[in-house]
């Protein structure tokens, strides 16, 4: 049997032509979105500097003549604040999170927190971090809710401890809220709860995820409070956070010559931030600052020193970490940690 050549069976082989060039591949929508998210923090910094550059300039100029050792202590308290935030986040979850990435995420969340009101930026960064760690959405949402509930409760408890421990030093008539102020605070809290209940009752798509998160939160609360390490991280970190913030103000005030003691400054910050902390301002900037200045002035600090101390506090806790925090946020997004 004679075998025919291949070209006799299938016809002539095609001549070798030029190599086919594959069509150009364009970045996917997900990749474009990720690249945009990398640039968003830097754009927010530029917008914020353009709007509020005078605060940064004045605060930095006044701090240039302050005692550098007290300012170094204030910077140390600022760094400890990021560690306490990471402790509270870990304490609100049964799962073990990687320590280094958790601290980095909270440092990045601090930058995002000053761009959106009511801590929405920090919660968004943390939620994304938890989901990328494999935490289910209901449990991640429940941890955010637990974090948000524990912090004001712990701050109020610390304030009560200060009132009981130092009644003669702290009780000042100008710091005691008037009746209409207490009524306004109670009315605001009632309105917030009422709106939440109304949304839950009238918007069915919100009902199921919120109820799932609530059930998960109740389960996690019972589980977490059977672990002493989680209890210490959750409640200890939440109680230490406002004390460290007040310590930053005290150290900056001491660098400028403020006559107030640490106890008085801490009480002034706790009282002021508790009274107006519910106002939805980015990072608490604005209402809390004004309230702290008035409280420090009522306790004996000259108005110019109190104002400069709060400006210095914002420079150390907001402006100095803002650019590094935004860069860390961009790096975490680029590496798909967020």
C-alpha positions as a Markdown table, in Angstrom:
| # | Residue | x | y | z |
|---|---|---|---|---|
| 1 | Unk | 0.0 | 0.0 | 0.0 |
| 2 | Unk | 1.4 | 3.3 | -1.1 |
| 3 | Unk | 1.2 | 6.2 | 1.3 |
| 4 | Unk | 0.4 | 9.5 | -0.2 |
| 5 | Unk | 2.1 | 12.7 | 0.8 |
| 6 | Unk | 0.2 | 14.8 | 3.3 |
| 7 | Unk | -0.3 | 17.5 | 0.8 |
| 8 | Unk | -2.0 | 15.0 | -1.6 |
| 9 | Unk | -4.5 | 14.1 | 1.0 |
| 10 | Unk | -5.3 | 17.5 | 2.5 |
| 11 | Unk | -4.2 | 19.7 | -0.3 |
| 12 | Unk | -1.2 | 22.0 | -0.3 |
| 13 | Unk | 0.0 | 23.2 | 3.0 |
| 14 | Unk | -0.5 | 26.9 | 3.6 |
| 15 | Unk | 2.5 | 29.0 | 3.2 |
| 16 | Unk | 4.1 | 30.4 | 6.3 |
| 17 | Unk | 2.8 | 33.9 | 6.7 |
| 18 | Unk | 3.6 | 36.7 | 9.2 |
| 19 | Unk | 3.0 | 35.9 | 12.8 |
| 20 | Unk | -0.5 | 36.9 | 14.0 |
| 21 | Unk | -0.4 | 39.8 | 16.4 |
| 22 | Unk | -2.9 | 39.4 | 19.3 |
| 23 | Unk | -5.3 | 42.2 | 19.8 |
| 24 | Unk | -4.3 | 44.7 | 22.4 |
| 25 | Unk | -5.6 | 43.9 | 25.9 |
| 26 | Unk | -7.2 | 46.8 | 27.8 |
| 27 | Unk | -7.2 | 46.9 | 31.6 |
| 28 | Unk | -10.4 | 45.5 | 33.1 |
| 29 | Unk | -12.9 | 47.7 | 34.9 |
| 30 | Unk | -11.8 | 46.1 | 38.2 |
| 31 | Unk | -8.1 | 47.0 | 37.5 |
| 32 | Unk | -9.0 | 50.5 | 36.5 |
| 33 | Unk | -11.1 | 50.9 | 39.7 |
| 34 | Unk | -8.2 | 49.7 | 41.8 |
| 35 | Unk | -5.8 | 52.1 | 40.2 |
| 36 | Unk | -8.3 | 54.9 | 40.8 |
| 37 | Unk | -8.6 | 54.0 | 44.5 |
| 38 | Unk | -4.9 | 54.2 | 44.8 |
| 39 | Unk | -5.0 | 57.8 | 43.7 |
| 40 | Unk | -8.1 | 58.9 | 45.6 |
| 41 | Unk | -6.4 | 59.4 | 49.0 |
| 42 | Unk | -3.8 | 61.6 | 47.5 |
| 43 | Unk | -6.5 | 63.6 | 45.7 |
| 44 | Unk | -8.4 | 64.0 | 49.0 |
| 45 | Unk | -5.3 | 65.3 | 50.7 |
| 46 | Unk | -4.9 | 67.9 | 47.9 |
| 47 | Unk | -8.5 | 69.1 | 48.2 |
| 48 | Unk | -8.3 | 69.3 | 52.0 |
| 49 | Unk | -5.0 | 71.2 | 52.0 |
| 50 | Unk | -6.5 | 73.7 | 49.5 |
| 51 | Unk | -9.5 | 74.2 | 51.8 |
| 52 | Unk | -7.9 | 74.3 | 55.2 |
| 53 | Unk | -4.3 | 75.2 | 54.6 |
| 54 | Unk | -4.4 | 78.1 | 57.1 |
| 55 | Unk | -5.0 | 75.7 | 60.0 |
| 56 | Unk | -1.9 | 73.7 | 59.1 |
| 57 | Unk | 0.2 | 76.8 | 58.6 |
| 58 | Unk | -0.8 | 78.5 | 61.8 |
| 59 | Unk | -0.6 | 75.4 | 63.9 |
| 60 | Unk | 2.9 | 74.5 | 62.6 |
| 61 | Unk | 4.2 | 78.1 | 63.1 |
| 62 | Unk | 3.0 | 78.2 | 66.7 |
| 63 | Unk | 4.3 | 74.7 | 67.5 |
| 64 | Unk | 7.8 | 75.8 | 66.2 |
| 65 | Unk | 8.3 | 77.7 | 69.5 |
| 66 | Unk | 7.0 | 75.0 | 71.8 |
| 67 | Unk | 9.0 | 72.7 | 74.1 |
| 68 | Unk | 10.2 | 69.9 | 71.7 |
| 69 | Unk | 10.3 | 67.3 | 74.5 |
| 70 | Unk | 6.7 | 67.7 | 75.3 |
| 71 | Unk | 5.9 | 67.5 | 71.6 |
| 72 | Unk | 7.8 | 64.3 | 71.3 |
| 73 | Unk | 5.8 | 62.9 | 74.2 |
| 74 | Unk | 2.6 | 64.0 | 72.3 |
| 75 | Unk | 3.8 | 62.2 | 69.2 |
| 76 | Unk | 4.3 | 59.0 | 71.3 |
| 77 | Unk | 0.8 | 59.2 | 72.6 |
| 78 | Unk | -0.4 | 59.6 | 69.0 |
| 79 | Unk | 1.3 | 56.5 | 67.9 |
| 80 | Unk | -0.1 | 54.6 | 70.8 |
| 81 | Unk | -3.5 | 55.6 | 69.7 |
| 82 | Unk | -3.2 | 53.6 | 66.5 |
| 83 | Unk | -2.2 | 50.6 | 68.5 |
| 84 | Unk | -5.3 | 50.9 | 70.7 |
| 85 | Unk | -7.5 | 51.1 | 67.6 |
| 86 | Unk | -6.0 | 47.9 | 66.4 |
| 87 | Unk | -6.6 | 46.3 | 69.8 |
| 88 | Unk | -10.3 | 47.2 | 69.8 |
| 89 | Unk | -10.7 | 45.9 | 66.2 |
| 90 | Unk | -9.1 | 42.6 | 67.2 |
| 91 | Unk | -11.2 | 42.4 | 70.4 |
| 92 | Unk | -14.4 | 42.7 | 68.4 |
| 93 | Unk | -13.7 | 39.6 | 66.4 |
| 94 | Unk | -13.2 | 35.9 | 67.5 |
| 95 | Unk | -10.9 | 35.2 | 64.6 |
| 96 | Unk | -7.2 | 36.0 | 64.9 |
| 97 | Unk | -6.0 | 38.8 | 62.6 |
| 98 | Unk | -2.4 | 39.3 | 61.4 |
| 99 | Unk | -1.0 | 41.9 | 63.8 |
| 100 | Unk | 1.2 | 43.8 | 61.3 |
| 101 | Unk | -1.5 | 44.1 | 58.6 |
| 102 | Unk | -4.1 | 45.0 | 61.2 |
| 103 | Unk | -2.0 | 47.9 | 62.5 |
| 104 | Unk | -1.3 | 49.0 | 59.0 |
| 105 | Unk | -4.9 | 48.9 | 58.1 |
| 106 | Unk | -5.8 | 51.1 | 61.1 |
| 107 | Unk | -3.1 | 53.6 | 60.2 |
| 108 | Unk | -4.6 | 53.7 | 56.7 |
| 109 | Unk | -8.1 | 53.9 | 58.1 |
| 110 | Unk | -7.0 | 57.0 | 60.1 |
| 111 | Unk | -6.4 | 58.8 | 56.8 |
| 112 | Unk | -9.7 | 57.7 | 55.4 |
| 113 | Unk | -11.5 | 58.6 | 58.6 |
| 114 | Unk | -10.7 | 62.3 | 58.1 |
| 115 | Unk | -12.3 | 62.4 | 54.7 |
| 116 | Unk | -15.8 | 61.2 | 55.6 |
| 117 | Unk | -18.0 | 62.0 | 58.6 |
| 118 | Unk | -19.0 | 59.7 | 61.4 |
| 119 | Unk | -16.0 | 57.4 | 61.0 |
| 120 | Unk | -17.4 | 56.1 | 57.7 |
| 121 | Unk | -14.0 | 56.1 | 56.0 |
| 122 | Unk | -12.4 | 54.1 | 58.8 |
| 123 | Unk | -15.2 | 51.6 | 58.8 |
| 124 | Unk | -15.1 | 51.2 | 55.0 |
| 125 | Unk | -11.4 | 50.5 | 55.1 |
| 126 | Unk | -11.7 | 48.0 | 58.0 |
| 127 | Unk | -14.7 | 46.3 | 56.4 |
| 128 | Unk | -12.7 | 45.7 | 53.2 |
| 129 | Unk | -9.7 | 44.5 | 55.2 |
| 130 | Unk | -11.8 | 42.0 | 57.2 |
| 131 | Unk | -13.5 | 40.6 | 54.0 |
| 132 | Unk | -10.1 | 40.1 | 52.4 |
| 133 | Unk | -9.1 | 38.2 | 55.5 |
| 134 | Unk | -12.0 | 35.8 | 54.9 |
| 135 | Unk | -14.4 | 37.2 | 57.5 |
| 136 | Unk | -18.0 | 36.8 | 56.3 |
| 137 | Unk | -19.9 | 40.0 | 55.7 |
| 138 | Unk | -22.4 | 39.5 | 58.6 |
| 139 | Unk | -19.6 | 38.9 | 61.1 |
| 140 | Unk | -17.5 | 41.8 | 59.7 |
| 141 | Unk | -20.5 | 44.1 | 59.9 |
| 142 | Unk | -21.2 | 42.9 | 63.4 |
| 143 | Unk | -17.7 | 43.7 | 64.5 |
| 144 | Unk | -17.9 | 47.2 | 63.2 |
| 145 | Unk | -21.2 | 47.7 | 65.1 |
| 146 | Unk | -19.7 | 46.3 | 68.3 |
| 147 | Unk | -16.7 | 48.6 | 67.8 |
| 148 | Unk | -19.0 | 51.6 | 67.4 |
| 149 | Unk | -21.1 | 50.7 | 70.4 |
| 150 | Unk | -18.2 | 49.9 | 72.8 |
| 151 | Unk | -16.2 | 53.1 | 72.3 |
| 152 | Unk | -18.8 | 55.6 | 73.5 |
| 153 | Unk | -19.8 | 53.4 | 76.4 |
| 154 | Unk | -16.2 | 53.0 | 77.5 |
| 155 | Unk | -15.6 | 56.8 | 77.1 |
| 156 | Unk | -18.6 | 57.5 | 79.3 |
| 157 | Unk | -17.4 | 55.0 | 81.9 |
| 158 | Unk | -14.0 | 56.7 | 82.0 |
| 159 | Unk | -15.7 | 60.1 | 82.4 |
| 160 | Unk | -17.7 | 58.8 | 85.3 |
| 161 | Unk | -14.5 | 57.3 | 86.9 |
| 162 | Unk | -12.9 | 60.7 | 86.7 |
| 163 | Unk | -15.9 | 62.4 | 88.2 |
| 164 | Unk | -15.9 | 60.0 | 91.1 |
| 165 | Unk | -12.1 | 60.0 | 91.7 |
| 166 | Unk | -11.6 | 63.7 | 91.4 |
| 167 | Unk | -14.8 | 65.5 | 92.3 |
| 168 | Unk | -13.2 | 68.6 | 93.9 |
| 169 | Unk | -10.8 | 69.2 | 91.0 |
| 170 | Unk | -13.2 | 68.7 | 88.2 |
| 171 | Unk | -16.6 | 70.0 | 89.2 |
| 172 | Unk | -16.9 | 73.4 | 87.5 |
| 173 | Unk | -20.2 | 75.2 | 87.0 |
| 174 | Unk | -19.3 | 76.3 | 83.5 |
| 175 | Unk | -18.7 | 72.7 | 82.4 |
| 176 | Unk | -22.0 | 71.3 | 83.7 |
| 177 | Unk | -24.4 | 71.2 | 80.8 |
| 178 | Unk | -27.6 | 73.3 | 81.1 |
| 179 | Unk | -31.0 | 71.7 | 80.9 |
| 180 | Unk | -31.6 | 72.6 | 77.3 |
| 181 | Unk | -28.3 | 71.1 | 76.3 |
| 182 | Unk | -29.1 | 67.8 | 78.0 |
| 183 | Unk | -32.5 | 67.9 | 76.3 |
| 184 | Unk | -30.9 | 68.5 | 72.9 |
| 185 | Unk | -28.5 | 65.5 | 73.4 |
| 186 | Unk | -31.4 | 63.2 | 74.5 |
| 187 | Unk | -33.5 | 64.4 | 71.6 |
| 188 | Unk | -30.7 | 63.7 | 69.1 |
| 189 | Unk | -30.2 | 60.2 | 70.4 |
| 190 | Unk | -33.9 | 59.5 | 70.3 |
| 191 | Unk | -34.1 | 60.9 | 66.7 |
| 192 | Unk | -31.2 | 58.7 | 65.6 |
| 193 | Unk | -32.8 | 55.5 | 67.1 |
| 194 | Unk | -36.2 | 56.5 | 65.6 |
| 195 | Unk | -34.8 | 57.0 | 62.1 |
| 196 | Unk | -32.9 | 53.7 | 62.3 |
| 197 | Unk | -36.1 | 51.9 | 63.3 |
| 198 | Unk | -38.0 | 53.6 | 60.6 |
| 199 | Unk | -35.5 | 52.6 | 57.9 |
| 200 | Unk | -35.5 | 49.0 | 59.2 |
| 201 | Unk | -39.3 | 48.9 | 59.0 |
| 202 | Unk | -39.8 | 50.6 | 55.7 |
| 203 | Unk | -36.9 | 49.4 | 53.6 |
| 204 | Unk | -37.1 | 45.6 | 53.2 |
| 205 | Unk | -33.6 | 45.2 | 51.4 |
| 206 | Unk | -32.0 | 46.6 | 54.6 |
| 207 | Unk | -33.9 | 44.4 | 56.9 |
| 208 | Unk | -32.3 | 41.0 | 56.2 |
| 209 | Unk | -28.6 | 42.1 | 56.3 |
| 210 | Unk | -29.2 | 44.1 | 59.4 |
| 211 | Unk | -31.0 | 41.3 | 61.2 |
| 212 | Unk | -28.2 | 38.9 | 60.1 |
| 213 | Unk | -25.6 | 41.3 | 61.5 |
| 214 | Unk | -27.6 | 41.7 | 64.7 |
| 215 | Unk | -27.9 | 37.9 | 65.3 |
| 216 | Unk | -24.2 | 37.5 | 64.5 |
| 217 | Unk | -23.3 | 40.4 | 66.8 |
| 218 | Unk | -25.2 | 38.8 | 69.7 |
| 219 | Unk | -23.5 | 35.5 | 69.1 |
| 220 | Unk | -20.1 | 37.1 | 68.9 |
| 221 | Unk | -20.6 | 39.2 | 72.0 |
| 222 | Unk | -21.4 | 36.0 | 74.0 |
| 223 | Unk | -18.4 | 34.3 | 72.5 |
| 224 | Unk | -15.9 | 37.2 | 72.9 |
| 225 | Unk | -16.8 | 37.8 | 76.6 |
| 226 | Unk | -15.8 | 34.2 | 77.4 |
| 227 | Unk | -12.2 | 35.0 | 76.3 |
| 228 | Unk | -10.3 | 37.3 | 78.7 |
| 229 | Unk | -7.8 | 38.3 | 76.1 |
| 230 | Unk | -10.6 | 39.6 | 73.8 |
| 231 | Unk | -12.4 | 41.4 | 76.6 |
| 232 | Unk | -9.2 | 43.1 | 77.6 |
| 233 | Unk | -8.4 | 44.2 | 74.0 |
| 234 | Unk | -12.0 | 45.3 | 73.4 |
| 235 | Unk | -12.8 | 47.3 | 76.6 |
| 236 | Unk | -9.3 | 48.1 | 77.6 |
| 237 | Unk | -8.4 | 49.5 | 74.1 |
| 238 | Unk | -11.7 | 51.4 | 74.0 |
| 239 | Unk | -11.1 | 53.0 | 77.4 |
| 240 | Unk | -7.5 | 53.9 | 76.6 |
| 241 | Unk | -8.2 | 55.5 | 73.3 |
| 242 | Unk | -9.9 | 58.8 | 74.6 |
| 243 | Unk | -7.3 | 59.0 | 77.4 |
| 244 | Unk | -4.5 | 58.9 | 74.9 |
| 245 | Unk | -6.2 | 61.5 | 72.8 |
| 246 | Unk | -6.5 | 63.7 | 75.8 |
| 247 | Unk | -2.9 | 63.1 | 76.7 |
| 248 | Unk | -1.8 | 64.4 | 73.3 |
| 249 | Unk | -3.7 | 67.7 | 74.1 |
| 250 | Unk | -2.2 | 67.8 | 77.5 |
| 251 | Unk | 1.4 | 67.3 | 76.2 |
| 252 | Unk | 0.9 | 70.0 | 73.5 |
| 253 | Unk | -0.6 | 72.4 | 76.1 |
| 254 | Unk | 2.3 | 71.7 | 78.5 |
| 255 | Unk | 4.7 | 72.5 | 75.7 |
| 256 | Unk | 2.9 | 75.9 | 75.2 |
| 257 | Unk | 2.7 | 76.7 | 79.0 |
| 258 | Unk | -0.8 | 75.6 | 79.8 |
| 259 | Unk | -1.5 | 75.6 | 83.6 |
| 260 | Unk | -3.9 | 72.7 | 83.6 |
| 261 | Unk | -3.0 | 69.3 | 85.0 |
| 262 | Unk | -3.3 | 66.0 | 83.1 |
| 263 | Unk | -6.5 | 65.2 | 85.0 |
| 264 | Unk | -8.1 | 68.5 | 84.1 |
| 265 | Unk | -7.3 | 68.3 | 80.4 |
| 266 | Unk | -8.4 | 64.7 | 80.2 |
| 267 | Unk | -11.7 | 65.6 | 81.9 |
| 268 | Unk | -12.2 | 68.6 | 79.6 |
| 269 | Unk | -11.6 | 66.4 | 76.5 |
| 270 | Unk | -13.9 | 63.6 | 77.8 |
| 271 | Unk | -16.7 | 66.0 | 78.7 |
| 272 | Unk | -16.5 | 68.0 | 75.5 |
| 273 | Unk | -16.2 | 65.0 | 73.1 |
| 274 | Unk | -19.0 | 63.2 | 74.9 |
| 275 | Unk | -21.3 | 66.2 | 74.6 |
| 276 | Unk | -20.7 | 67.0 | 70.9 |
| 277 | Unk | -19.0 | 63.9 | 69.6 |
| 278 | Unk | -22.3 | 62.7 | 67.9 |
| 279 | Unk | -22.1 | 65.6 | 65.5 |
| 280 | Unk | -21.2 | 64.0 | 62.1 |
| 281 | Unk | -18.0 | 65.9 | 61.2 |
| 282 | Unk | -15.1 | 64.3 | 59.4 |
| 283 | Unk | -12.8 | 62.9 | 62.1 |
| 284 | Unk | -14.7 | 64.9 | 64.8 |
| 285 | Unk | -13.0 | 68.1 | 63.5 |
| 286 | Unk | -14.9 | 71.2 | 64.2 |
| 287 | Unk | -17.5 | 70.8 | 67.0 |
| 288 | Unk | -15.2 | 68.7 | 69.2 |
| 289 | Unk | -12.3 | 71.2 | 68.8 |
| 290 | Unk | -14.5 | 74.2 | 69.7 |
| 291 | Unk | -15.9 | 72.3 | 72.7 |
| 292 | Unk | -12.5 | 71.3 | 74.0 |
| 293 | Unk | -11.2 | 74.9 | 73.6 |
| 294 | Unk | -14.1 | 76.2 | 75.6 |
| 295 | Unk | -13.7 | 73.5 | 78.3 |
| 296 | Unk | -10.0 | 74.2 | 78.7 |
| 297 | Unk | -10.7 | 77.9 | 78.9 |
| 298 | Unk | -13.4 | 77.3 | 81.6 |
| 299 | Unk | -10.8 | 75.4 | 83.7 |
| 300 | Unk | -8.3 | 78.2 | 83.6 |
| 301 | Unk | -6.3 | 78.0 | 80.3 |
| 302 | Unk | -6.0 | 81.3 | 78.4 |
| 303 | Unk | -8.0 | 81.2 | 75.2 |
| 304 | Unk | -5.0 | 81.6 | 72.9 |
| 305 | Unk | -3.1 | 78.7 | 74.5 |
| 306 | Unk | -6.1 | 76.5 | 74.5 |
| 307 | Unk | -6.8 | 77.2 | 70.9 |
| 308 | Unk | -3.1 | 76.6 | 69.9 |
| 309 | Unk | -3.1 | 73.4 | 72.0 |
| 310 | Unk | -6.1 | 72.0 | 70.0 |
| 311 | Unk | -4.6 | 73.1 | 66.7 |
| 312 | Unk | -1.3 | 71.4 | 67.7 |
| 313 | Unk | -3.3 | 68.3 | 68.6 |
| 314 | Unk | -4.9 | 68.2 | 65.2 |
| 315 | Unk | -1.5 | 68.8 | 63.4 |
| 316 | Unk | 0.0 | 65.8 | 65.3 |
| 317 | Unk | -3.0 | 63.4 | 65.0 |
| 318 | Unk | -4.4 | 64.5 | 61.6 |
| 319 | Unk | -2.0 | 66.4 | 59.3 |
| 320 | Unk | 1.4 | 64.7 | 60.1 |
| 321 | Unk | 0.0 | 61.1 | 59.6 |
| 322 | Unk | -2.3 | 62.1 | 56.8 |
| 323 | Unk | 0.2 | 61.7 | 53.9 |
| 324 | Unk | 1.9 | 58.6 | 55.3 |
| 325 | Unk | -1.5 | 57.1 | 56.0 |
| 326 | Unk | -2.7 | 57.8 | 52.5 |
| 327 | Unk | 0.4 | 56.2 | 51.1 |
| 328 | Unk | -0.1 | 53.1 | 53.2 |
| 329 | Unk | -3.8 | 53.1 | 52.1 |
| 330 | Unk | -2.7 | 53.2 | 48.5 |
| 331 | Unk | -0.1 | 50.5 | 49.0 |
| 332 | Unk | -2.6 | 48.2 | 50.7 |
| 333 | Unk | -5.1 | 48.7 | 47.9 |
| 334 | Unk | -2.3 | 48.0 | 45.3 |
| 335 | Unk | -1.3 | 44.8 | 47.0 |
| 336 | Unk | -5.0 | 43.8 | 47.3 |
| 337 | Unk | -4.9 | 43.7 | 51.1 |
| 338 | Unk | -7.9 | 46.1 | 50.9 |
